[in-house]
Each structure stands twice: as C-alpha cells, then as structure tokens.
C-alpha cells in the first residue's frame, strides 16, 4: 500500500470529539511508517454535523485536503425533486465552509433505494454549480455496477468523473441471502463482475487525479470487513488476502497505463 484512508467518525480510528488531539498523532504514525495520508473518511453530512469544523481544522493542521462525505437519505414516501431541493442549500453551505478551509468534500456513491447518489444523476444535480474543489464525488465503481451492471455504470462514470476527486474500487457478484433475496456479495478483486478493464481506461481519459481507494468488504476478512476494531481472522490468513487484492489492483492499473 502507498497510503491510508483514515476513518474520522464514530467508532472510527479517530473519534470526531477527539480529532484535535488524536488526528496529528495518527498522521505522524502513518507517515513514520512510510505511508501517505491523502484523505480521511468522515462522519460529515453537512456543515451542521457535530464537530464538522473541528475535523476540517484538524485536517488542515496535518496537511490533508480531501475528506469523504455523505449520508443524505431519501424518504421513499416523499417527492424526489422536493427532497433534492432541500439538500441543495446544505451542499452549498458545506461548500462554503470547505472553501474557507481550503479542503474538498468527496460524496461517496453507495447503492440502494434510499441512498442519495445511488442514481448518480441526483448527485450530479446537487454538485452542479458548486466549486468542484469544494464539493465533489467519491465515485465507487463497485456500487455503480450494482446499480447499472450492463451499461448504466458507463453513463454514471461519464456523468460524474468530471466531478470526482476520489475513486473507490471493490468487486462483487450477485448472491442469495438466507431469505432467498438476491443481494450484492462483495468479493476479492477480479473474482466478481465489475469491469475494471473497461473502467480504468475511462478513468485515465477523464484526466482524473486523486486518491484511488481499495475497499475490501468481503466476508472472508471477518470482522475487518465490517469495521471491527479487532480482527477475527489470524494475521497469517488476513494479510495474504489483502496482499492479493493489492497485487491484482496494481496489475489492472499497469495494464491501463496507470501504474
């Protein structure tokens, strides 16, 4: 690995209420290990999120300019346009706060019926008209493929990559859960249906420059896949799985001329 995406959120590596003292300690430890800290993943939804400004101040103090942001949810019983109209001023206010501190918030694109940004066009509407260096997208190709596996992910990528300041990678295949419902089953890089070989040249052609994040959330990783603070898988089994994903990811990047 070249870098870490540090979680600064409840139950994360750094707790928001302790960010002023703890983030510098974490940043120093990461850099002393020879790694970079290009971004953090935050709990921030909008400018009124508790400790949001403390997080931005602490980021700036350790030289981090980008953070993952998100968390807007739809009420499925209400009008979509009406809800987007309510979200827009919250995005605008967050952009203003980010510009004040010289940082960029990257909205992470999840999948699912209540997730704002899962349809991609809605996030485009929220970001459009704002400074792309203040509020942007963190485009997740895994979730994009969940939402548009045949060709929709290509339209989503073409729509949002100009707004993207971060890109996340994960792989999946459809599986049936215990109740028989078909759900995304996250899996090691290259074992699923995400078309990385087609996506990466698109990413290169877009002129993207930002952190590439490798998300590992498949069940073989045990508690580590669920954000657990203690691994349930022995190191001699966990690390080879993590290493395999990195090796496969680097090979894909190299093949696309991005390595």
Tab-separated table of C-alpha atoms in Angstrom:
chain	number	residue	atom	x	y	z
A	1	UNK	CA	0.000	0.000	0.000
A	2	UNK	CA	1.048	3.575	-0.636
A	3	UNK	CA	-1.373	5.295	1.703
A	4	UNK	CA	-4.207	5.051	4.217
A	5	UNK	CA	-7.728	6.440	4.167
A	6	UNK	CA	-8.200	7.115	7.875
A	7	UNK	CA	-11.697	6.949	9.403
A	8	UNK	CA	-12.520	10.032	11.472
A	9	UNK	CA	-16.041	9.217	12.608
A	10	UNK	CA	-17.910	7.485	15.456
A	11	UNK	CA	-16.307	4.063	16.046
A	12	UNK	CA	-13.517	5.054	13.614
A	13	UNK	CA	-9.763	5.194	14.090
A	14	UNK	CA	-10.079	8.810	15.269
A	15	UNK	CA	-13.222	9.935	17.083
A	16	UNK	CA	-14.619	13.314	15.954
A	17	UNK	CA	-14.761	14.636	19.521
A	18	UNK	CA	-11.041	13.839	19.927
A	19	UNK	CA	-9.896	14.917	16.458
A	20	UNK	CA	-7.883	17.961	17.543
A	21	UNK	CA	-5.506	15.901	19.663
A	22	UNK	CA	-5.686	12.471	18.038
A	23	UNK	CA	-5.513	13.205	14.300
A	24	UNK	CA	-1.975	14.676	14.495
A	25	UNK	CA	-0.841	11.595	16.426
A	26	UNK	CA	-2.374	9.256	13.849
A	27	UNK	CA	-0.953	11.253	10.936
A	28	UNK	CA	2.522	11.162	12.441
A	29	UNK	CA	2.346	7.386	12.961
A	30	UNK	CA	1.141	6.805	9.384
A	31	UNK	CA	3.881	8.929	7.855
A	32	UNK	CA	6.546	7.463	10.116
A	33	UNK	CA	5.592	4.052	8.670
A	34	UNK	CA	6.373	5.386	5.176
A	35	UNK	CA	2.756	5.813	4.087
A	36	UNK	CA	0.837	8.848	2.873
A	37	UNK	CA	-2.396	10.287	4.269
A	38	UNK	CA	-4.148	11.853	1.246
A	39	UNK	CA	-7.687	11.782	2.675
A	40	UNK	CA	-9.907	10.841	5.582
A	41	UNK	CA	-13.363	9.305	5.737
A	42	UNK	CA	-15.575	11.486	7.920
A	43	UNK	CA	-18.976	11.433	9.575
A	44	UNK	CA	-19.840	14.790	7.997
A	45	UNK	CA	-23.240	15.102	6.305
A	46	UNK	CA	-23.452	18.888	6.170
A	47	UNK	CA	-21.994	21.998	7.795
A	48	UNK	CA	-24.136	21.471	10.926
A	49	UNK	CA	-22.793	17.973	11.671
A	50	UNK	CA	-21.348	17.926	15.219
A	51	UNK	CA	-17.575	18.536	15.249
A	52	UNK	CA	-17.523	19.148	11.470
A	53	UNK	CA	-15.483	22.341	11.722
A	54	UNK	CA	-13.115	20.759	14.255
A	55	UNK	CA	-12.462	17.964	11.750
A	56	UNK	CA	-11.657	20.438	8.962
A	57	UNK	CA	-9.314	22.446	11.187
A	58	UNK	CA	-7.500	19.285	12.266
A	59	UNK	CA	-7.227	18.096	8.646
A	60	UNK	CA	-5.615	21.347	7.595
A	61	UNK	CA	-3.216	21.193	10.543
A	62	UNK	CA	-1.812	17.852	9.283
A	63	UNK	CA	-1.855	18.735	5.568
A	64	UNK	CA	-4.882	16.676	4.477
A	65	UNK	CA	-7.028	18.388	1.850
A	66	UNK	CA	-9.721	15.811	0.995
A	67	UNK	CA	-12.338	14.007	3.013
A	68	UNK	CA	-15.098	11.549	2.268
A	69	UNK	CA	-18.536	12.978	2.949
A	70	UNK	CA	-22.064	11.673	2.570
A	71	UNK	CA	-25.139	10.408	4.261
A	72	UNK	CA	-28.137	12.006	2.552
A	73	UNK	CA	-31.080	9.583	2.588
A	74	UNK	CA	-34.364	9.641	0.723
A	75	UNK	CA	-37.741	9.336	2.386
A	76	UNK	CA	-39.323	6.931	-0.097
A	77	UNK	CA	-42.792	8.270	0.680
A	78	UNK	CA	-41.887	11.802	-0.426
A	79	UNK	CA	-41.216	13.517	-3.747
A	80	UNK	CA	-37.647	13.095	-5.013
A	81	UNK	CA	-37.459	16.614	-6.560
A	82	UNK	CA	-38.722	18.163	-3.318
A	83	UNK	CA	-36.057	16.380	-1.303
A	84	UNK	CA	-33.286	17.339	-3.720
A	85	UNK	CA	-34.392	20.962	-3.373
A	86	UNK	CA	-33.911	20.602	0.399
A	87	UNK	CA	-30.473	19.026	0.031
A	88	UNK	CA	-29.123	21.707	-2.330
A	89	UNK	CA	-28.681	24.519	0.240
A	90	UNK	CA	-26.996	22.074	2.611
A	91	UNK	CA	-24.468	21.221	-0.119
A	92	UNK	CA	-23.957	24.918	-0.841
A	93	UNK	CA	-23.318	25.697	2.834
A	94	UNK	CA	-20.847	22.823	3.129
A	95	UNK	CA	-19.043	24.024	0.004
A	96	UNK	CA	-18.711	27.488	1.554
A	97	UNK	CA	-17.222	26.047	4.749
A	98	UNK	CA	-14.828	23.852	2.764
A	99	UNK	CA	-13.638	26.838	0.710
A	100	UNK	CA	-12.962	28.708	3.935
A	101	UNK	CA	-10.526	25.979	4.993
A	102	UNK	CA	-9.221	25.061	1.542
A	103	UNK	CA	-10.458	21.457	1.612
A	104	UNK	CA	-12.652	19.296	-0.635
A	105	UNK	CA	-15.518	17.008	0.406
A	106	UNK	CA	-15.993	13.922	-1.782
A	107	UNK	CA	-19.510	12.446	-1.632
A	108	UNK	CA	-19.306	8.659	-1.642
A	109	UNK	CA	-21.644	6.886	-4.059
A	110	UNK	CA	-23.326	3.910	-2.419
A	111	UNK	CA	-26.043	1.667	-3.846
A	112	UNK	CA	-29.552	1.101	-2.538
A	113	UNK	CA	-33.080	2.533	-2.752
A	114	UNK	CA	-32.682	5.198	-0.028
A	115	UNK	CA	-29.168	6.309	-0.929
A	116	UNK	CA	-28.834	9.766	-2.447
A	117	UNK	CA	-26.166	9.384	-5.129
A	118	UNK	CA	-27.007	5.772	-5.963
A	119	UNK	CA	-28.768	7.007	-9.103
A	120	UNK	CA	-25.773	9.286	-9.871
A	121	UNK	CA	-27.813	11.868	-11.767
A	122	UNK	CA	-29.164	13.121	-8.416
A	123	UNK	CA	-25.663	13.680	-7.050
A	124	UNK	CA	-24.742	15.420	-10.293
A	125	UNK	CA	-27.661	17.807	-9.749
A	126	UNK	CA	-26.559	18.525	-6.174
A	127	UNK	CA	-22.938	19.173	-7.153
A	128	UNK	CA	-23.640	21.118	-10.324
A	129	UNK	CA	-22.997	24.835	-9.932
A	130	UNK	CA	-20.705	24.415	-6.935
A	131	UNK	CA	-16.915	24.639	-6.871
A	132	UNK	CA	-15.632	21.143	-7.723
A	133	UNK	CA	-12.658	21.697	-5.446
A	134	UNK	CA	-15.009	22.282	-2.509
A	135	UNK	CA	-17.676	19.594	-3.016
A	136	UNK	CA	-17.099	16.658	-5.343
A	137	UNK	CA	-17.827	12.972	-5.838
A	138	UNK	CA	-16.067	9.914	-4.490
A	139	UNK	CA	-17.057	7.565	-7.319
A	140	UNK	CA	-17.377	3.910	-6.280
A	141	UNK	CA	-17.246	1.664	-9.356
A	142	UNK	CA	-18.426	-1.337	-7.324
A	143	UNK	CA	-21.638	0.364	-6.219
A	144	UNK	CA	-22.032	1.873	-9.700
A	145	UNK	CA	-22.014	-1.641	-11.182
A	146	UNK	CA	-24.569	-2.803	-8.613
A	147	UNK	CA	-26.894	-0.035	-9.780
A	148	UNK	CA	-26.160	-0.378	-13.514
A	149	UNK	CA	-24.392	-3.641	-14.305
A	150	UNK	CA	-24.942	-3.868	-18.057
A	151	UNK	CA	-24.255	-0.334	-19.247
A	152	UNK	CA	-25.654	2.085	-16.703
A	153	UNK	CA	-22.342	2.235	-14.859
A	154	UNK	CA	-20.696	3.640	-18.001
A	155	UNK	CA	-23.191	6.510	-18.163
A	156	UNK	CA	-22.744	7.092	-14.432
A	157	UNK	CA	-18.978	7.233	-14.822
A	158	UNK	CA	-19.162	9.609	-17.784
A	159	UNK	CA	-21.544	11.837	-15.841
A	160	UNK	CA	-19.668	12.000	-12.538
A	161	UNK	CA	-15.969	11.524	-13.298
A	162	UNK	CA	-15.553	15.235	-14.162
A	163	UNK	CA	-16.837	15.900	-10.624
A	164	UNK	CA	-14.790	13.145	-8.984
A	165	UNK	CA	-11.870	13.926	-6.699
A	166	UNK	CA	-11.647	10.353	-5.402
A	167	UNK	CA	-12.435	6.893	-6.811
A	168	UNK	CA	-13.159	3.730	-4.829
A	169	UNK	CA	-12.697	0.166	-6.078
A	170	UNK	CA	-14.378	-3.025	-4.925
A	171	UNK	CA	-15.732	-6.125	-6.661
A	172	UNK	CA	-18.955	-8.113	-6.230
A	173	UNK	CA	-21.224	-10.780	-7.657
A	174	UNK	CA	-24.930	-11.348	-7.061
A	175	UNK	CA	-25.663	-13.898	-4.334
A	176	UNK	CA	-28.764	-15.072	-2.498
A	177	UNK	CA	-29.038	-14.270	1.194
A	178	UNK	CA	-30.597	-16.535	3.832
A	179	UNK	CA	-34.092	-15.424	2.843
A	180	UNK	CA	-33.525	-16.086	-0.863
A	181	UNK	CA	-33.229	-12.454	-1.897
A	182	UNK	CA	-30.551	-11.530	-4.433
A	183	UNK	CA	-28.040	-9.104	-2.907
A	184	UNK	CA	-24.543	-7.834	-3.808
A	185	UNK	CA	-21.925	-10.208	-2.449
A	186	UNK	CA	-18.606	-8.357	-2.137
A	187	UNK	CA	-15.618	-10.455	-3.175
A	188	UNK	CA	-11.871	-10.210	-3.881
A	189	UNK	CA	-10.713	-8.021	-6.776
A	190	UNK	CA	-11.138	-9.835	-10.083
A	191	UNK	CA	-13.497	-12.517	-8.773
A	192	UNK	CA	-16.660	-10.545	-9.486
A	193	UNK	CA	-18.488	-8.760	-12.288
A	194	UNK	CA	-17.023	-5.230	-12.109
A	195	UNK	CA	-15.436	-4.435	-15.472
A	196	UNK	CA	-12.225	-2.816	-14.249
A	197	UNK	CA	-10.530	-3.321	-17.622
A	198	UNK	CA	-13.135	-1.139	-19.293
A	199	UNK	CA	-13.464	1.381	-16.471
A	200	UNK	CA	-9.784	2.171	-15.934
A	201	UNK	CA	-9.158	3.496	-19.473
A	202	UNK	CA	-12.247	5.688	-18.993
A	203	UNK	CA	-10.758	6.945	-15.743
A	204	UNK	CA	-7.449	7.710	-17.449
A	205	UNK	CA	-9.156	9.505	-20.341
A	206	UNK	CA	-11.118	11.672	-17.903
A	207	UNK	CA	-7.904	13.254	-16.620
A	208	UNK	CA	-8.709	12.177	-13.067
A	209	UNK	CA	-6.076	12.970	-10.450
A	210	UNK	CA	-6.841	11.917	-6.907
A	211	UNK	CA	-6.688	9.097	-4.376
A	212	UNK	CA	-7.639	5.594	-5.557
A	213	UNK	CA	-9.171	3.650	-2.687
A	214	UNK	CA	-9.224	-0.124	-2.447
A	215	UNK	CA	-12.239	-1.232	-0.374
A	216	UNK	CA	-12.163	-4.760	0.998
A	217	UNK	CA	-15.517	-5.764	2.476
A	218	UNK	CA	-15.937	-9.474	1.688
A	219	UNK	CA	-16.868	-11.959	4.393
A	220	UNK	CA	-13.595	-13.920	4.291
A	221	UNK	CA	-11.961	-10.936	6.002
A	222	UNK	CA	-14.128	-11.460	9.066
A	223	UNK	CA	-14.630	-8.518	11.422
A	224	UNK	CA	-12.221	-6.436	9.345
A	225	UNK	CA	-14.852	-6.314	6.585
A	226	UNK	CA	-17.427	-4.890	8.995
A	227	UNK	CA	-15.262	-2.180	10.518
A	228	UNK	CA	-14.377	-4.196	13.590
A	229	UNK	CA	-11.612	-2.825	15.784
A	230	UNK	CA	-10.262	-6.326	16.446
A	231	UNK	CA	-9.666	-8.783	13.610
A	232	UNK	CA	-11.443	-12.128	13.814
A	233	UNK	CA	-9.076	-13.636	11.209
A	234	UNK	CA	-5.463	-14.576	12.083
A	235	UNK	CA	-2.810	-12.314	10.531
A	236	UNK	CA	-1.281	-15.219	8.578
A	237	UNK	CA	-4.629	-15.588	6.757
A	238	UNK	CA	-5.755	-11.952	6.663
A	239	UNK	CA	-2.607	-10.380	5.216
A	240	UNK	CA	-2.294	-12.725	2.192
A	241	UNK	CA	-5.888	-11.865	1.202
A	242	UNK	CA	-5.146	-8.167	1.485
A	243	UNK	CA	-1.894	-8.609	-0.441
A	244	UNK	CA	-3.689	-10.495	-3.219
A	245	UNK	CA	-6.119	-7.596	-3.748
A	246	UNK	CA	-3.262	-5.095	-3.926
A	247	UNK	CA	-1.302	-7.224	-6.412
A	248	UNK	CA	-4.362	-7.688	-8.635
A	249	UNK	CA	-5.231	-3.998	-8.405
A	250	UNK	CA	-1.710	-2.913	-9.355
A	251	UNK	CA	-1.760	-5.289	-12.324
A	252	UNK	CA	-5.027	-3.740	-13.560
A	253	UNK	CA	-3.624	-0.236	-13.137
A	254	UNK	CA	-0.464	-1.175	-15.005
A	255	UNK	CA	-2.439	-2.729	-17.879
A	256	UNK	CA	-4.412	0.519	-18.204
A	257	UNK	CA	-1.249	2.639	-18.180
A	258	UNK	CA	-1.997	3.985	-14.718
A	259	UNK	CA	0.577	2.012	-12.736
